C-alpha positions as CSV (number, residue, x, y, z in Angstrom):
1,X,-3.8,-12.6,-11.3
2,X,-0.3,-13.3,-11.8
3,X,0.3,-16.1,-14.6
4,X,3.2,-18.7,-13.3
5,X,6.2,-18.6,-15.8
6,X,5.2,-15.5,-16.9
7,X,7.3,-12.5,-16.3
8,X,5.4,-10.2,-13.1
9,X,4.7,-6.5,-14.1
10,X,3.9,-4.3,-11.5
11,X,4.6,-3.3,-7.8
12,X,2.5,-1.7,-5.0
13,X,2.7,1.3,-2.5
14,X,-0.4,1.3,-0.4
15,X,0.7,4.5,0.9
16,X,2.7,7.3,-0.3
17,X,2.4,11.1,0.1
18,X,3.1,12.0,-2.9
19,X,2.0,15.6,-2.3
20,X,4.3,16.2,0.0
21,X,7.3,15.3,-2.2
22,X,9.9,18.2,-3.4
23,X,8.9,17.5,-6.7
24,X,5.9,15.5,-6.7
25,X,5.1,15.1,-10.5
26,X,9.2,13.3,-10.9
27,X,7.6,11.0,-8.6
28,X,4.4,10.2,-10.2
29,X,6.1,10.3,-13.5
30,X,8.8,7.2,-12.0
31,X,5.6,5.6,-10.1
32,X,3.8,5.3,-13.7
33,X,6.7,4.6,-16.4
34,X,7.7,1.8,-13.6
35,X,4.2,0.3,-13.0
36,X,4.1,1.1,-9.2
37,X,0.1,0.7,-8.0
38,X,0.1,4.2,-5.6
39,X,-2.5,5.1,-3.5
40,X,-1.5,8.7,-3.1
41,X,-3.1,9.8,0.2
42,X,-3.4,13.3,1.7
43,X,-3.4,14.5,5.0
44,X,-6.4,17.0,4.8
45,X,-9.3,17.5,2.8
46,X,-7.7,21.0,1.2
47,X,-5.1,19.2,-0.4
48,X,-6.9,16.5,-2.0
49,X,-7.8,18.9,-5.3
50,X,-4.1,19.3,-6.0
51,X,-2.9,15.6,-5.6
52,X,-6.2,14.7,-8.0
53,X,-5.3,17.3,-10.5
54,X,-1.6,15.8,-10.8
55,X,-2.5,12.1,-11.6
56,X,-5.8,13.0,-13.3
57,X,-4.1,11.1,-16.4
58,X,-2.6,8.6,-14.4
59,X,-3.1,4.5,-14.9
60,X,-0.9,3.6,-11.8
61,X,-1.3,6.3,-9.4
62,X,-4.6,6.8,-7.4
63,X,-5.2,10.1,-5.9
64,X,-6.7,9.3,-2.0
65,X,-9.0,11.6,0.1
66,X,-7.9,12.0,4.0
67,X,-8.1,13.7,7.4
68,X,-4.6,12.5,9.3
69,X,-6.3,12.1,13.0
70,X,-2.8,14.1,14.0
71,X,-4.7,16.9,12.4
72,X,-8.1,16.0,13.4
73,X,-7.2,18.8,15.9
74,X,-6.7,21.6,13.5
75,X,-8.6,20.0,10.8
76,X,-11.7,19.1,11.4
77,X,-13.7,22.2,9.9
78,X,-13.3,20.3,7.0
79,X,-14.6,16.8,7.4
80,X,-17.8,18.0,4.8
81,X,-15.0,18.7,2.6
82,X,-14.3,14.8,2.9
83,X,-17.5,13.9,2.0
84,X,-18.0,15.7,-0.5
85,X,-14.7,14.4,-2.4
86,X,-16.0,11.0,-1.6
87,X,-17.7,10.4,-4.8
88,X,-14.4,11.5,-6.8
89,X,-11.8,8.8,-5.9
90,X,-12.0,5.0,-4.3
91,X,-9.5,5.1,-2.3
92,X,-9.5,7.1,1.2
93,X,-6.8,7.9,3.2
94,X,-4.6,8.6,5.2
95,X,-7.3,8.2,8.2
96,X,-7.6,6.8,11.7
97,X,-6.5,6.9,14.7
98,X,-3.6,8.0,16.9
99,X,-3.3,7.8,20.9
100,X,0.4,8.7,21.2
101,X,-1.3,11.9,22.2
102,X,-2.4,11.9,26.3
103,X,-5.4,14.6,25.7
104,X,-8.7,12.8,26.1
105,X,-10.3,15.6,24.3
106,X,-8.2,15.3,21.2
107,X,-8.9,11.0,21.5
108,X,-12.6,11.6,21.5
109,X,-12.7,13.8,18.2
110,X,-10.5,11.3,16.3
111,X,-13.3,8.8,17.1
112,X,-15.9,10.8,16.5
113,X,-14.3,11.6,13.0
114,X,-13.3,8.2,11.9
115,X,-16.9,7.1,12.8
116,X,-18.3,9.8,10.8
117,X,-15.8,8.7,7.9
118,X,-17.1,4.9,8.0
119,X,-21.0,5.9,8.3
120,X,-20.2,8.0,4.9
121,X,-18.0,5.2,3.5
122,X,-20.5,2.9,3.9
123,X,-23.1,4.2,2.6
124,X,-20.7,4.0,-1.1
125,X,-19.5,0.2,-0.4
126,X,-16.4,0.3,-2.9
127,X,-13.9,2.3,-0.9
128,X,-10.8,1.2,-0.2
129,X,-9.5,2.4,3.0
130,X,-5.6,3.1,4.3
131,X,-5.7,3.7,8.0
132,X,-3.4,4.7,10.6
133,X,-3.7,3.1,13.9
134,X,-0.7,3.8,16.1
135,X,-1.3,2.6,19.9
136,X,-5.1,2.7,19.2
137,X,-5.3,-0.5,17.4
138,X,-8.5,-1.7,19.1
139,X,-10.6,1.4,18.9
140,X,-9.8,1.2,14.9
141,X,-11.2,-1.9,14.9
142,X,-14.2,-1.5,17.0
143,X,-15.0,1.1,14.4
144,X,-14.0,-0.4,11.3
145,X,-15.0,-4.1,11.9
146,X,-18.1,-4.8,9.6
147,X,-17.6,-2.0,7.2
148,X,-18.7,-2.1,3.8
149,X,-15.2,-1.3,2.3
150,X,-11.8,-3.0,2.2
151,X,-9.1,-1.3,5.0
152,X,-5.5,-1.6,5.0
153,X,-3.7,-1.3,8.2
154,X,-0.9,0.6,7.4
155,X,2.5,0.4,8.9
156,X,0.6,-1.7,11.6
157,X,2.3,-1.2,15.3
158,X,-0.1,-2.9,17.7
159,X,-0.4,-6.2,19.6
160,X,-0.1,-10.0,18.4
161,X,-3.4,-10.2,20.1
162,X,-4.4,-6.9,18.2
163,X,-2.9,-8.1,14.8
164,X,-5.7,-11.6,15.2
165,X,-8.5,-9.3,15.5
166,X,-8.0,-7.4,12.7
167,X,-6.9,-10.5,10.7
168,X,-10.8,-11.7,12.0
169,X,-12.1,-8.3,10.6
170,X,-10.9,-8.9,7.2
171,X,-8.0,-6.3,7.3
172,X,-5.2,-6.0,4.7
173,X,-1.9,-4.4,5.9
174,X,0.9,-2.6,4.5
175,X,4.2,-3.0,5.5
176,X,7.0,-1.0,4.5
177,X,11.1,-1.1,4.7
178,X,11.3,1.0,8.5
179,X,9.2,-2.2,9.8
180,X,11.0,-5.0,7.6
181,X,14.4,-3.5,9.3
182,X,13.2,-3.6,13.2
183,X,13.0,-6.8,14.9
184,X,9.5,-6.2,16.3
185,X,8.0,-5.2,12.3
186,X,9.6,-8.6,11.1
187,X,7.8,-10.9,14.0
188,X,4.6,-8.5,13.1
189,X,4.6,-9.5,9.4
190,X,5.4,-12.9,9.4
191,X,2.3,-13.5,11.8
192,X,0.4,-11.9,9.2
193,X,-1.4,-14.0,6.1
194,X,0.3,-13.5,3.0
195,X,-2.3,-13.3,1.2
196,X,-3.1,-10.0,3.1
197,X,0.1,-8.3,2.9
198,X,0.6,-5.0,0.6
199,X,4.3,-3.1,0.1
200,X,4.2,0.6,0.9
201,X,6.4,3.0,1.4
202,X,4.6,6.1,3.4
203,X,7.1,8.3,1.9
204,X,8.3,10.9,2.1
205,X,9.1,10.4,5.6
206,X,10.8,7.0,5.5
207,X,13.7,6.8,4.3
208,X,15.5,4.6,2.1
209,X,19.4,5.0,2.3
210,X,19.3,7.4,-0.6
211,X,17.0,9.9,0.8
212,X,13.0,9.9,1.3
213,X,11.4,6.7,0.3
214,X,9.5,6.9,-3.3
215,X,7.7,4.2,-4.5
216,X,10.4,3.1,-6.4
217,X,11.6,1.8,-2.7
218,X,9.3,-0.7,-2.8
219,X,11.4,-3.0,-5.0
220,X,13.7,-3.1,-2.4
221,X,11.0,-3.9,0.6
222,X,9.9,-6.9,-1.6
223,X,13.7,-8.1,-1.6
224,X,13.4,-7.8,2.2
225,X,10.0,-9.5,2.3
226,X,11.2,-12.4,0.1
227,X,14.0,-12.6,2.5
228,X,11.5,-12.9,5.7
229,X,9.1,-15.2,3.6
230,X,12.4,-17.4,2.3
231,X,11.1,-17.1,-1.1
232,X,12.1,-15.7,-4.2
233,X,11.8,-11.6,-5.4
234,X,9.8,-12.6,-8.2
235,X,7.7,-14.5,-5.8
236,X,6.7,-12.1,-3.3
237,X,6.3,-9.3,-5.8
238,X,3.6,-11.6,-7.6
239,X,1.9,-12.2,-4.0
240,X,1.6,-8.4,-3.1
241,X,0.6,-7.8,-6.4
242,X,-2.0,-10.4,-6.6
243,X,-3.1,-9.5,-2.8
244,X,-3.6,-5.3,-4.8
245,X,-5.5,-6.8,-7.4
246,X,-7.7,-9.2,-4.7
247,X,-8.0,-6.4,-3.1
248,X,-9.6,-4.5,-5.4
249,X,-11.9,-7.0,-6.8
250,X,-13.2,-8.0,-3.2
């Protein structure tokens, strides 16, 4: 934890591609000589090999193992690859859910595949989950609720009735700079427990003004946060941090 007075080291992005970066190893090389906490997730099993091999030597940056549900479609051959690739990293992601599609079909194998994911997960008890939940909130946490691993709702979208359910389950979420600048993020986060509230970026495909988000960008989402919470910089970069580290002690 965070010592008062003392100067805070460290930042987090619960959620960054890094894979899928021009020049990925630039921005793992920032992330670590900055002290940016990454969960680096992947979209697909395939890919996971390659994102491991780049921040095998890596103190800051975590290498995550996923199945995007937008590609649960095209994908799903290799949900064994998953689980096999459990045992290699804590941290799994980016999975979940995603219902701005209308097939039914396409619905019913994202459940079936995060279930399959959570029976696996729990059966480890230490994994540290970054989910994706957009308009399918409640399914996520019918699944989720009662797992034996820690889940981070990231770039949360859903309900205020929604949010209280999966503050009830236990959830952590991860809020980026996209959210902190729309009127509808801001009323989302500050309904949210502080002490449950991670930075991310889910770069590359936010932006940050300069180009893709890195998680460099997360200095500036604290800023925005400290702005929302009427706090200090130093202050909310000390809670996020502190939330990482609860996190990962839970």
């Amino acid at each position: 934890m965070t010592v008062p007075g003392e100067p805070v080291r460290g930042f987090v992005d619960a959620h960054c591609h890094i894979d899928l970066y021009k020049c990925p190893q630039q921005v793992i090389d920032r992330a670590e000589n900055e002290h940016i906490y990454t969960i680096a997730v992947t979209n697909a099993p395939s890919v996971f090999a390659h994102t491991a091999s780049l921040v095998t030597q890596c103190k800051y940056v975590r290498p995550a193992i996923g199945l995007h549900p937008e590609l649960v479609h095209s994908h799903r051959h290799e949900i064994e690859a998953l689980r096999d690739h459990l045992s290699q990293t804590r941290y799994v992601g980016e999975i979940g859910l995603d219902y701005s599609t209308t097939d039914e079909k396409i619905k019913s194998a994202q459940r079936q595949v995060l279930g399959t994911i959570a029976d696996w997960v729990n059966e480890y008890g230490d994994k540290v989950l970054t989910v994706h939940s957009r308009r399918a909130t409640r399914d996520v946490i019918s699944i989720l609720d009662g797992i034996n691993a820690r889940v981070i709702l990231h770039w949360f979208s859903g309900t205020k009735k929604e949010l209280n359910s999966a503050i009830s389950s236990g959830f952590f979420f991860s809020v980026n700079g996209a959210m902190l600048h729309s009127e509808a993020g801001r009323a989302l986060v500050l309904q949210m427990p502080r002490e449950r509230v991670l930075t991310e970026t889910d770069g590359p495909f936010v932006q940050d003004g300069a180009g893709p988000a890195t998680p460099t960008t997360v200095k500036i989402t604290v800023r925005s946060l400290a702005e929302l919470w009427e706090q200090s910089p130093d202050e909310a970069q000390a809670t996020t941090l502190d939330n990482f580290r609860t996190l990962l002690a839970t």
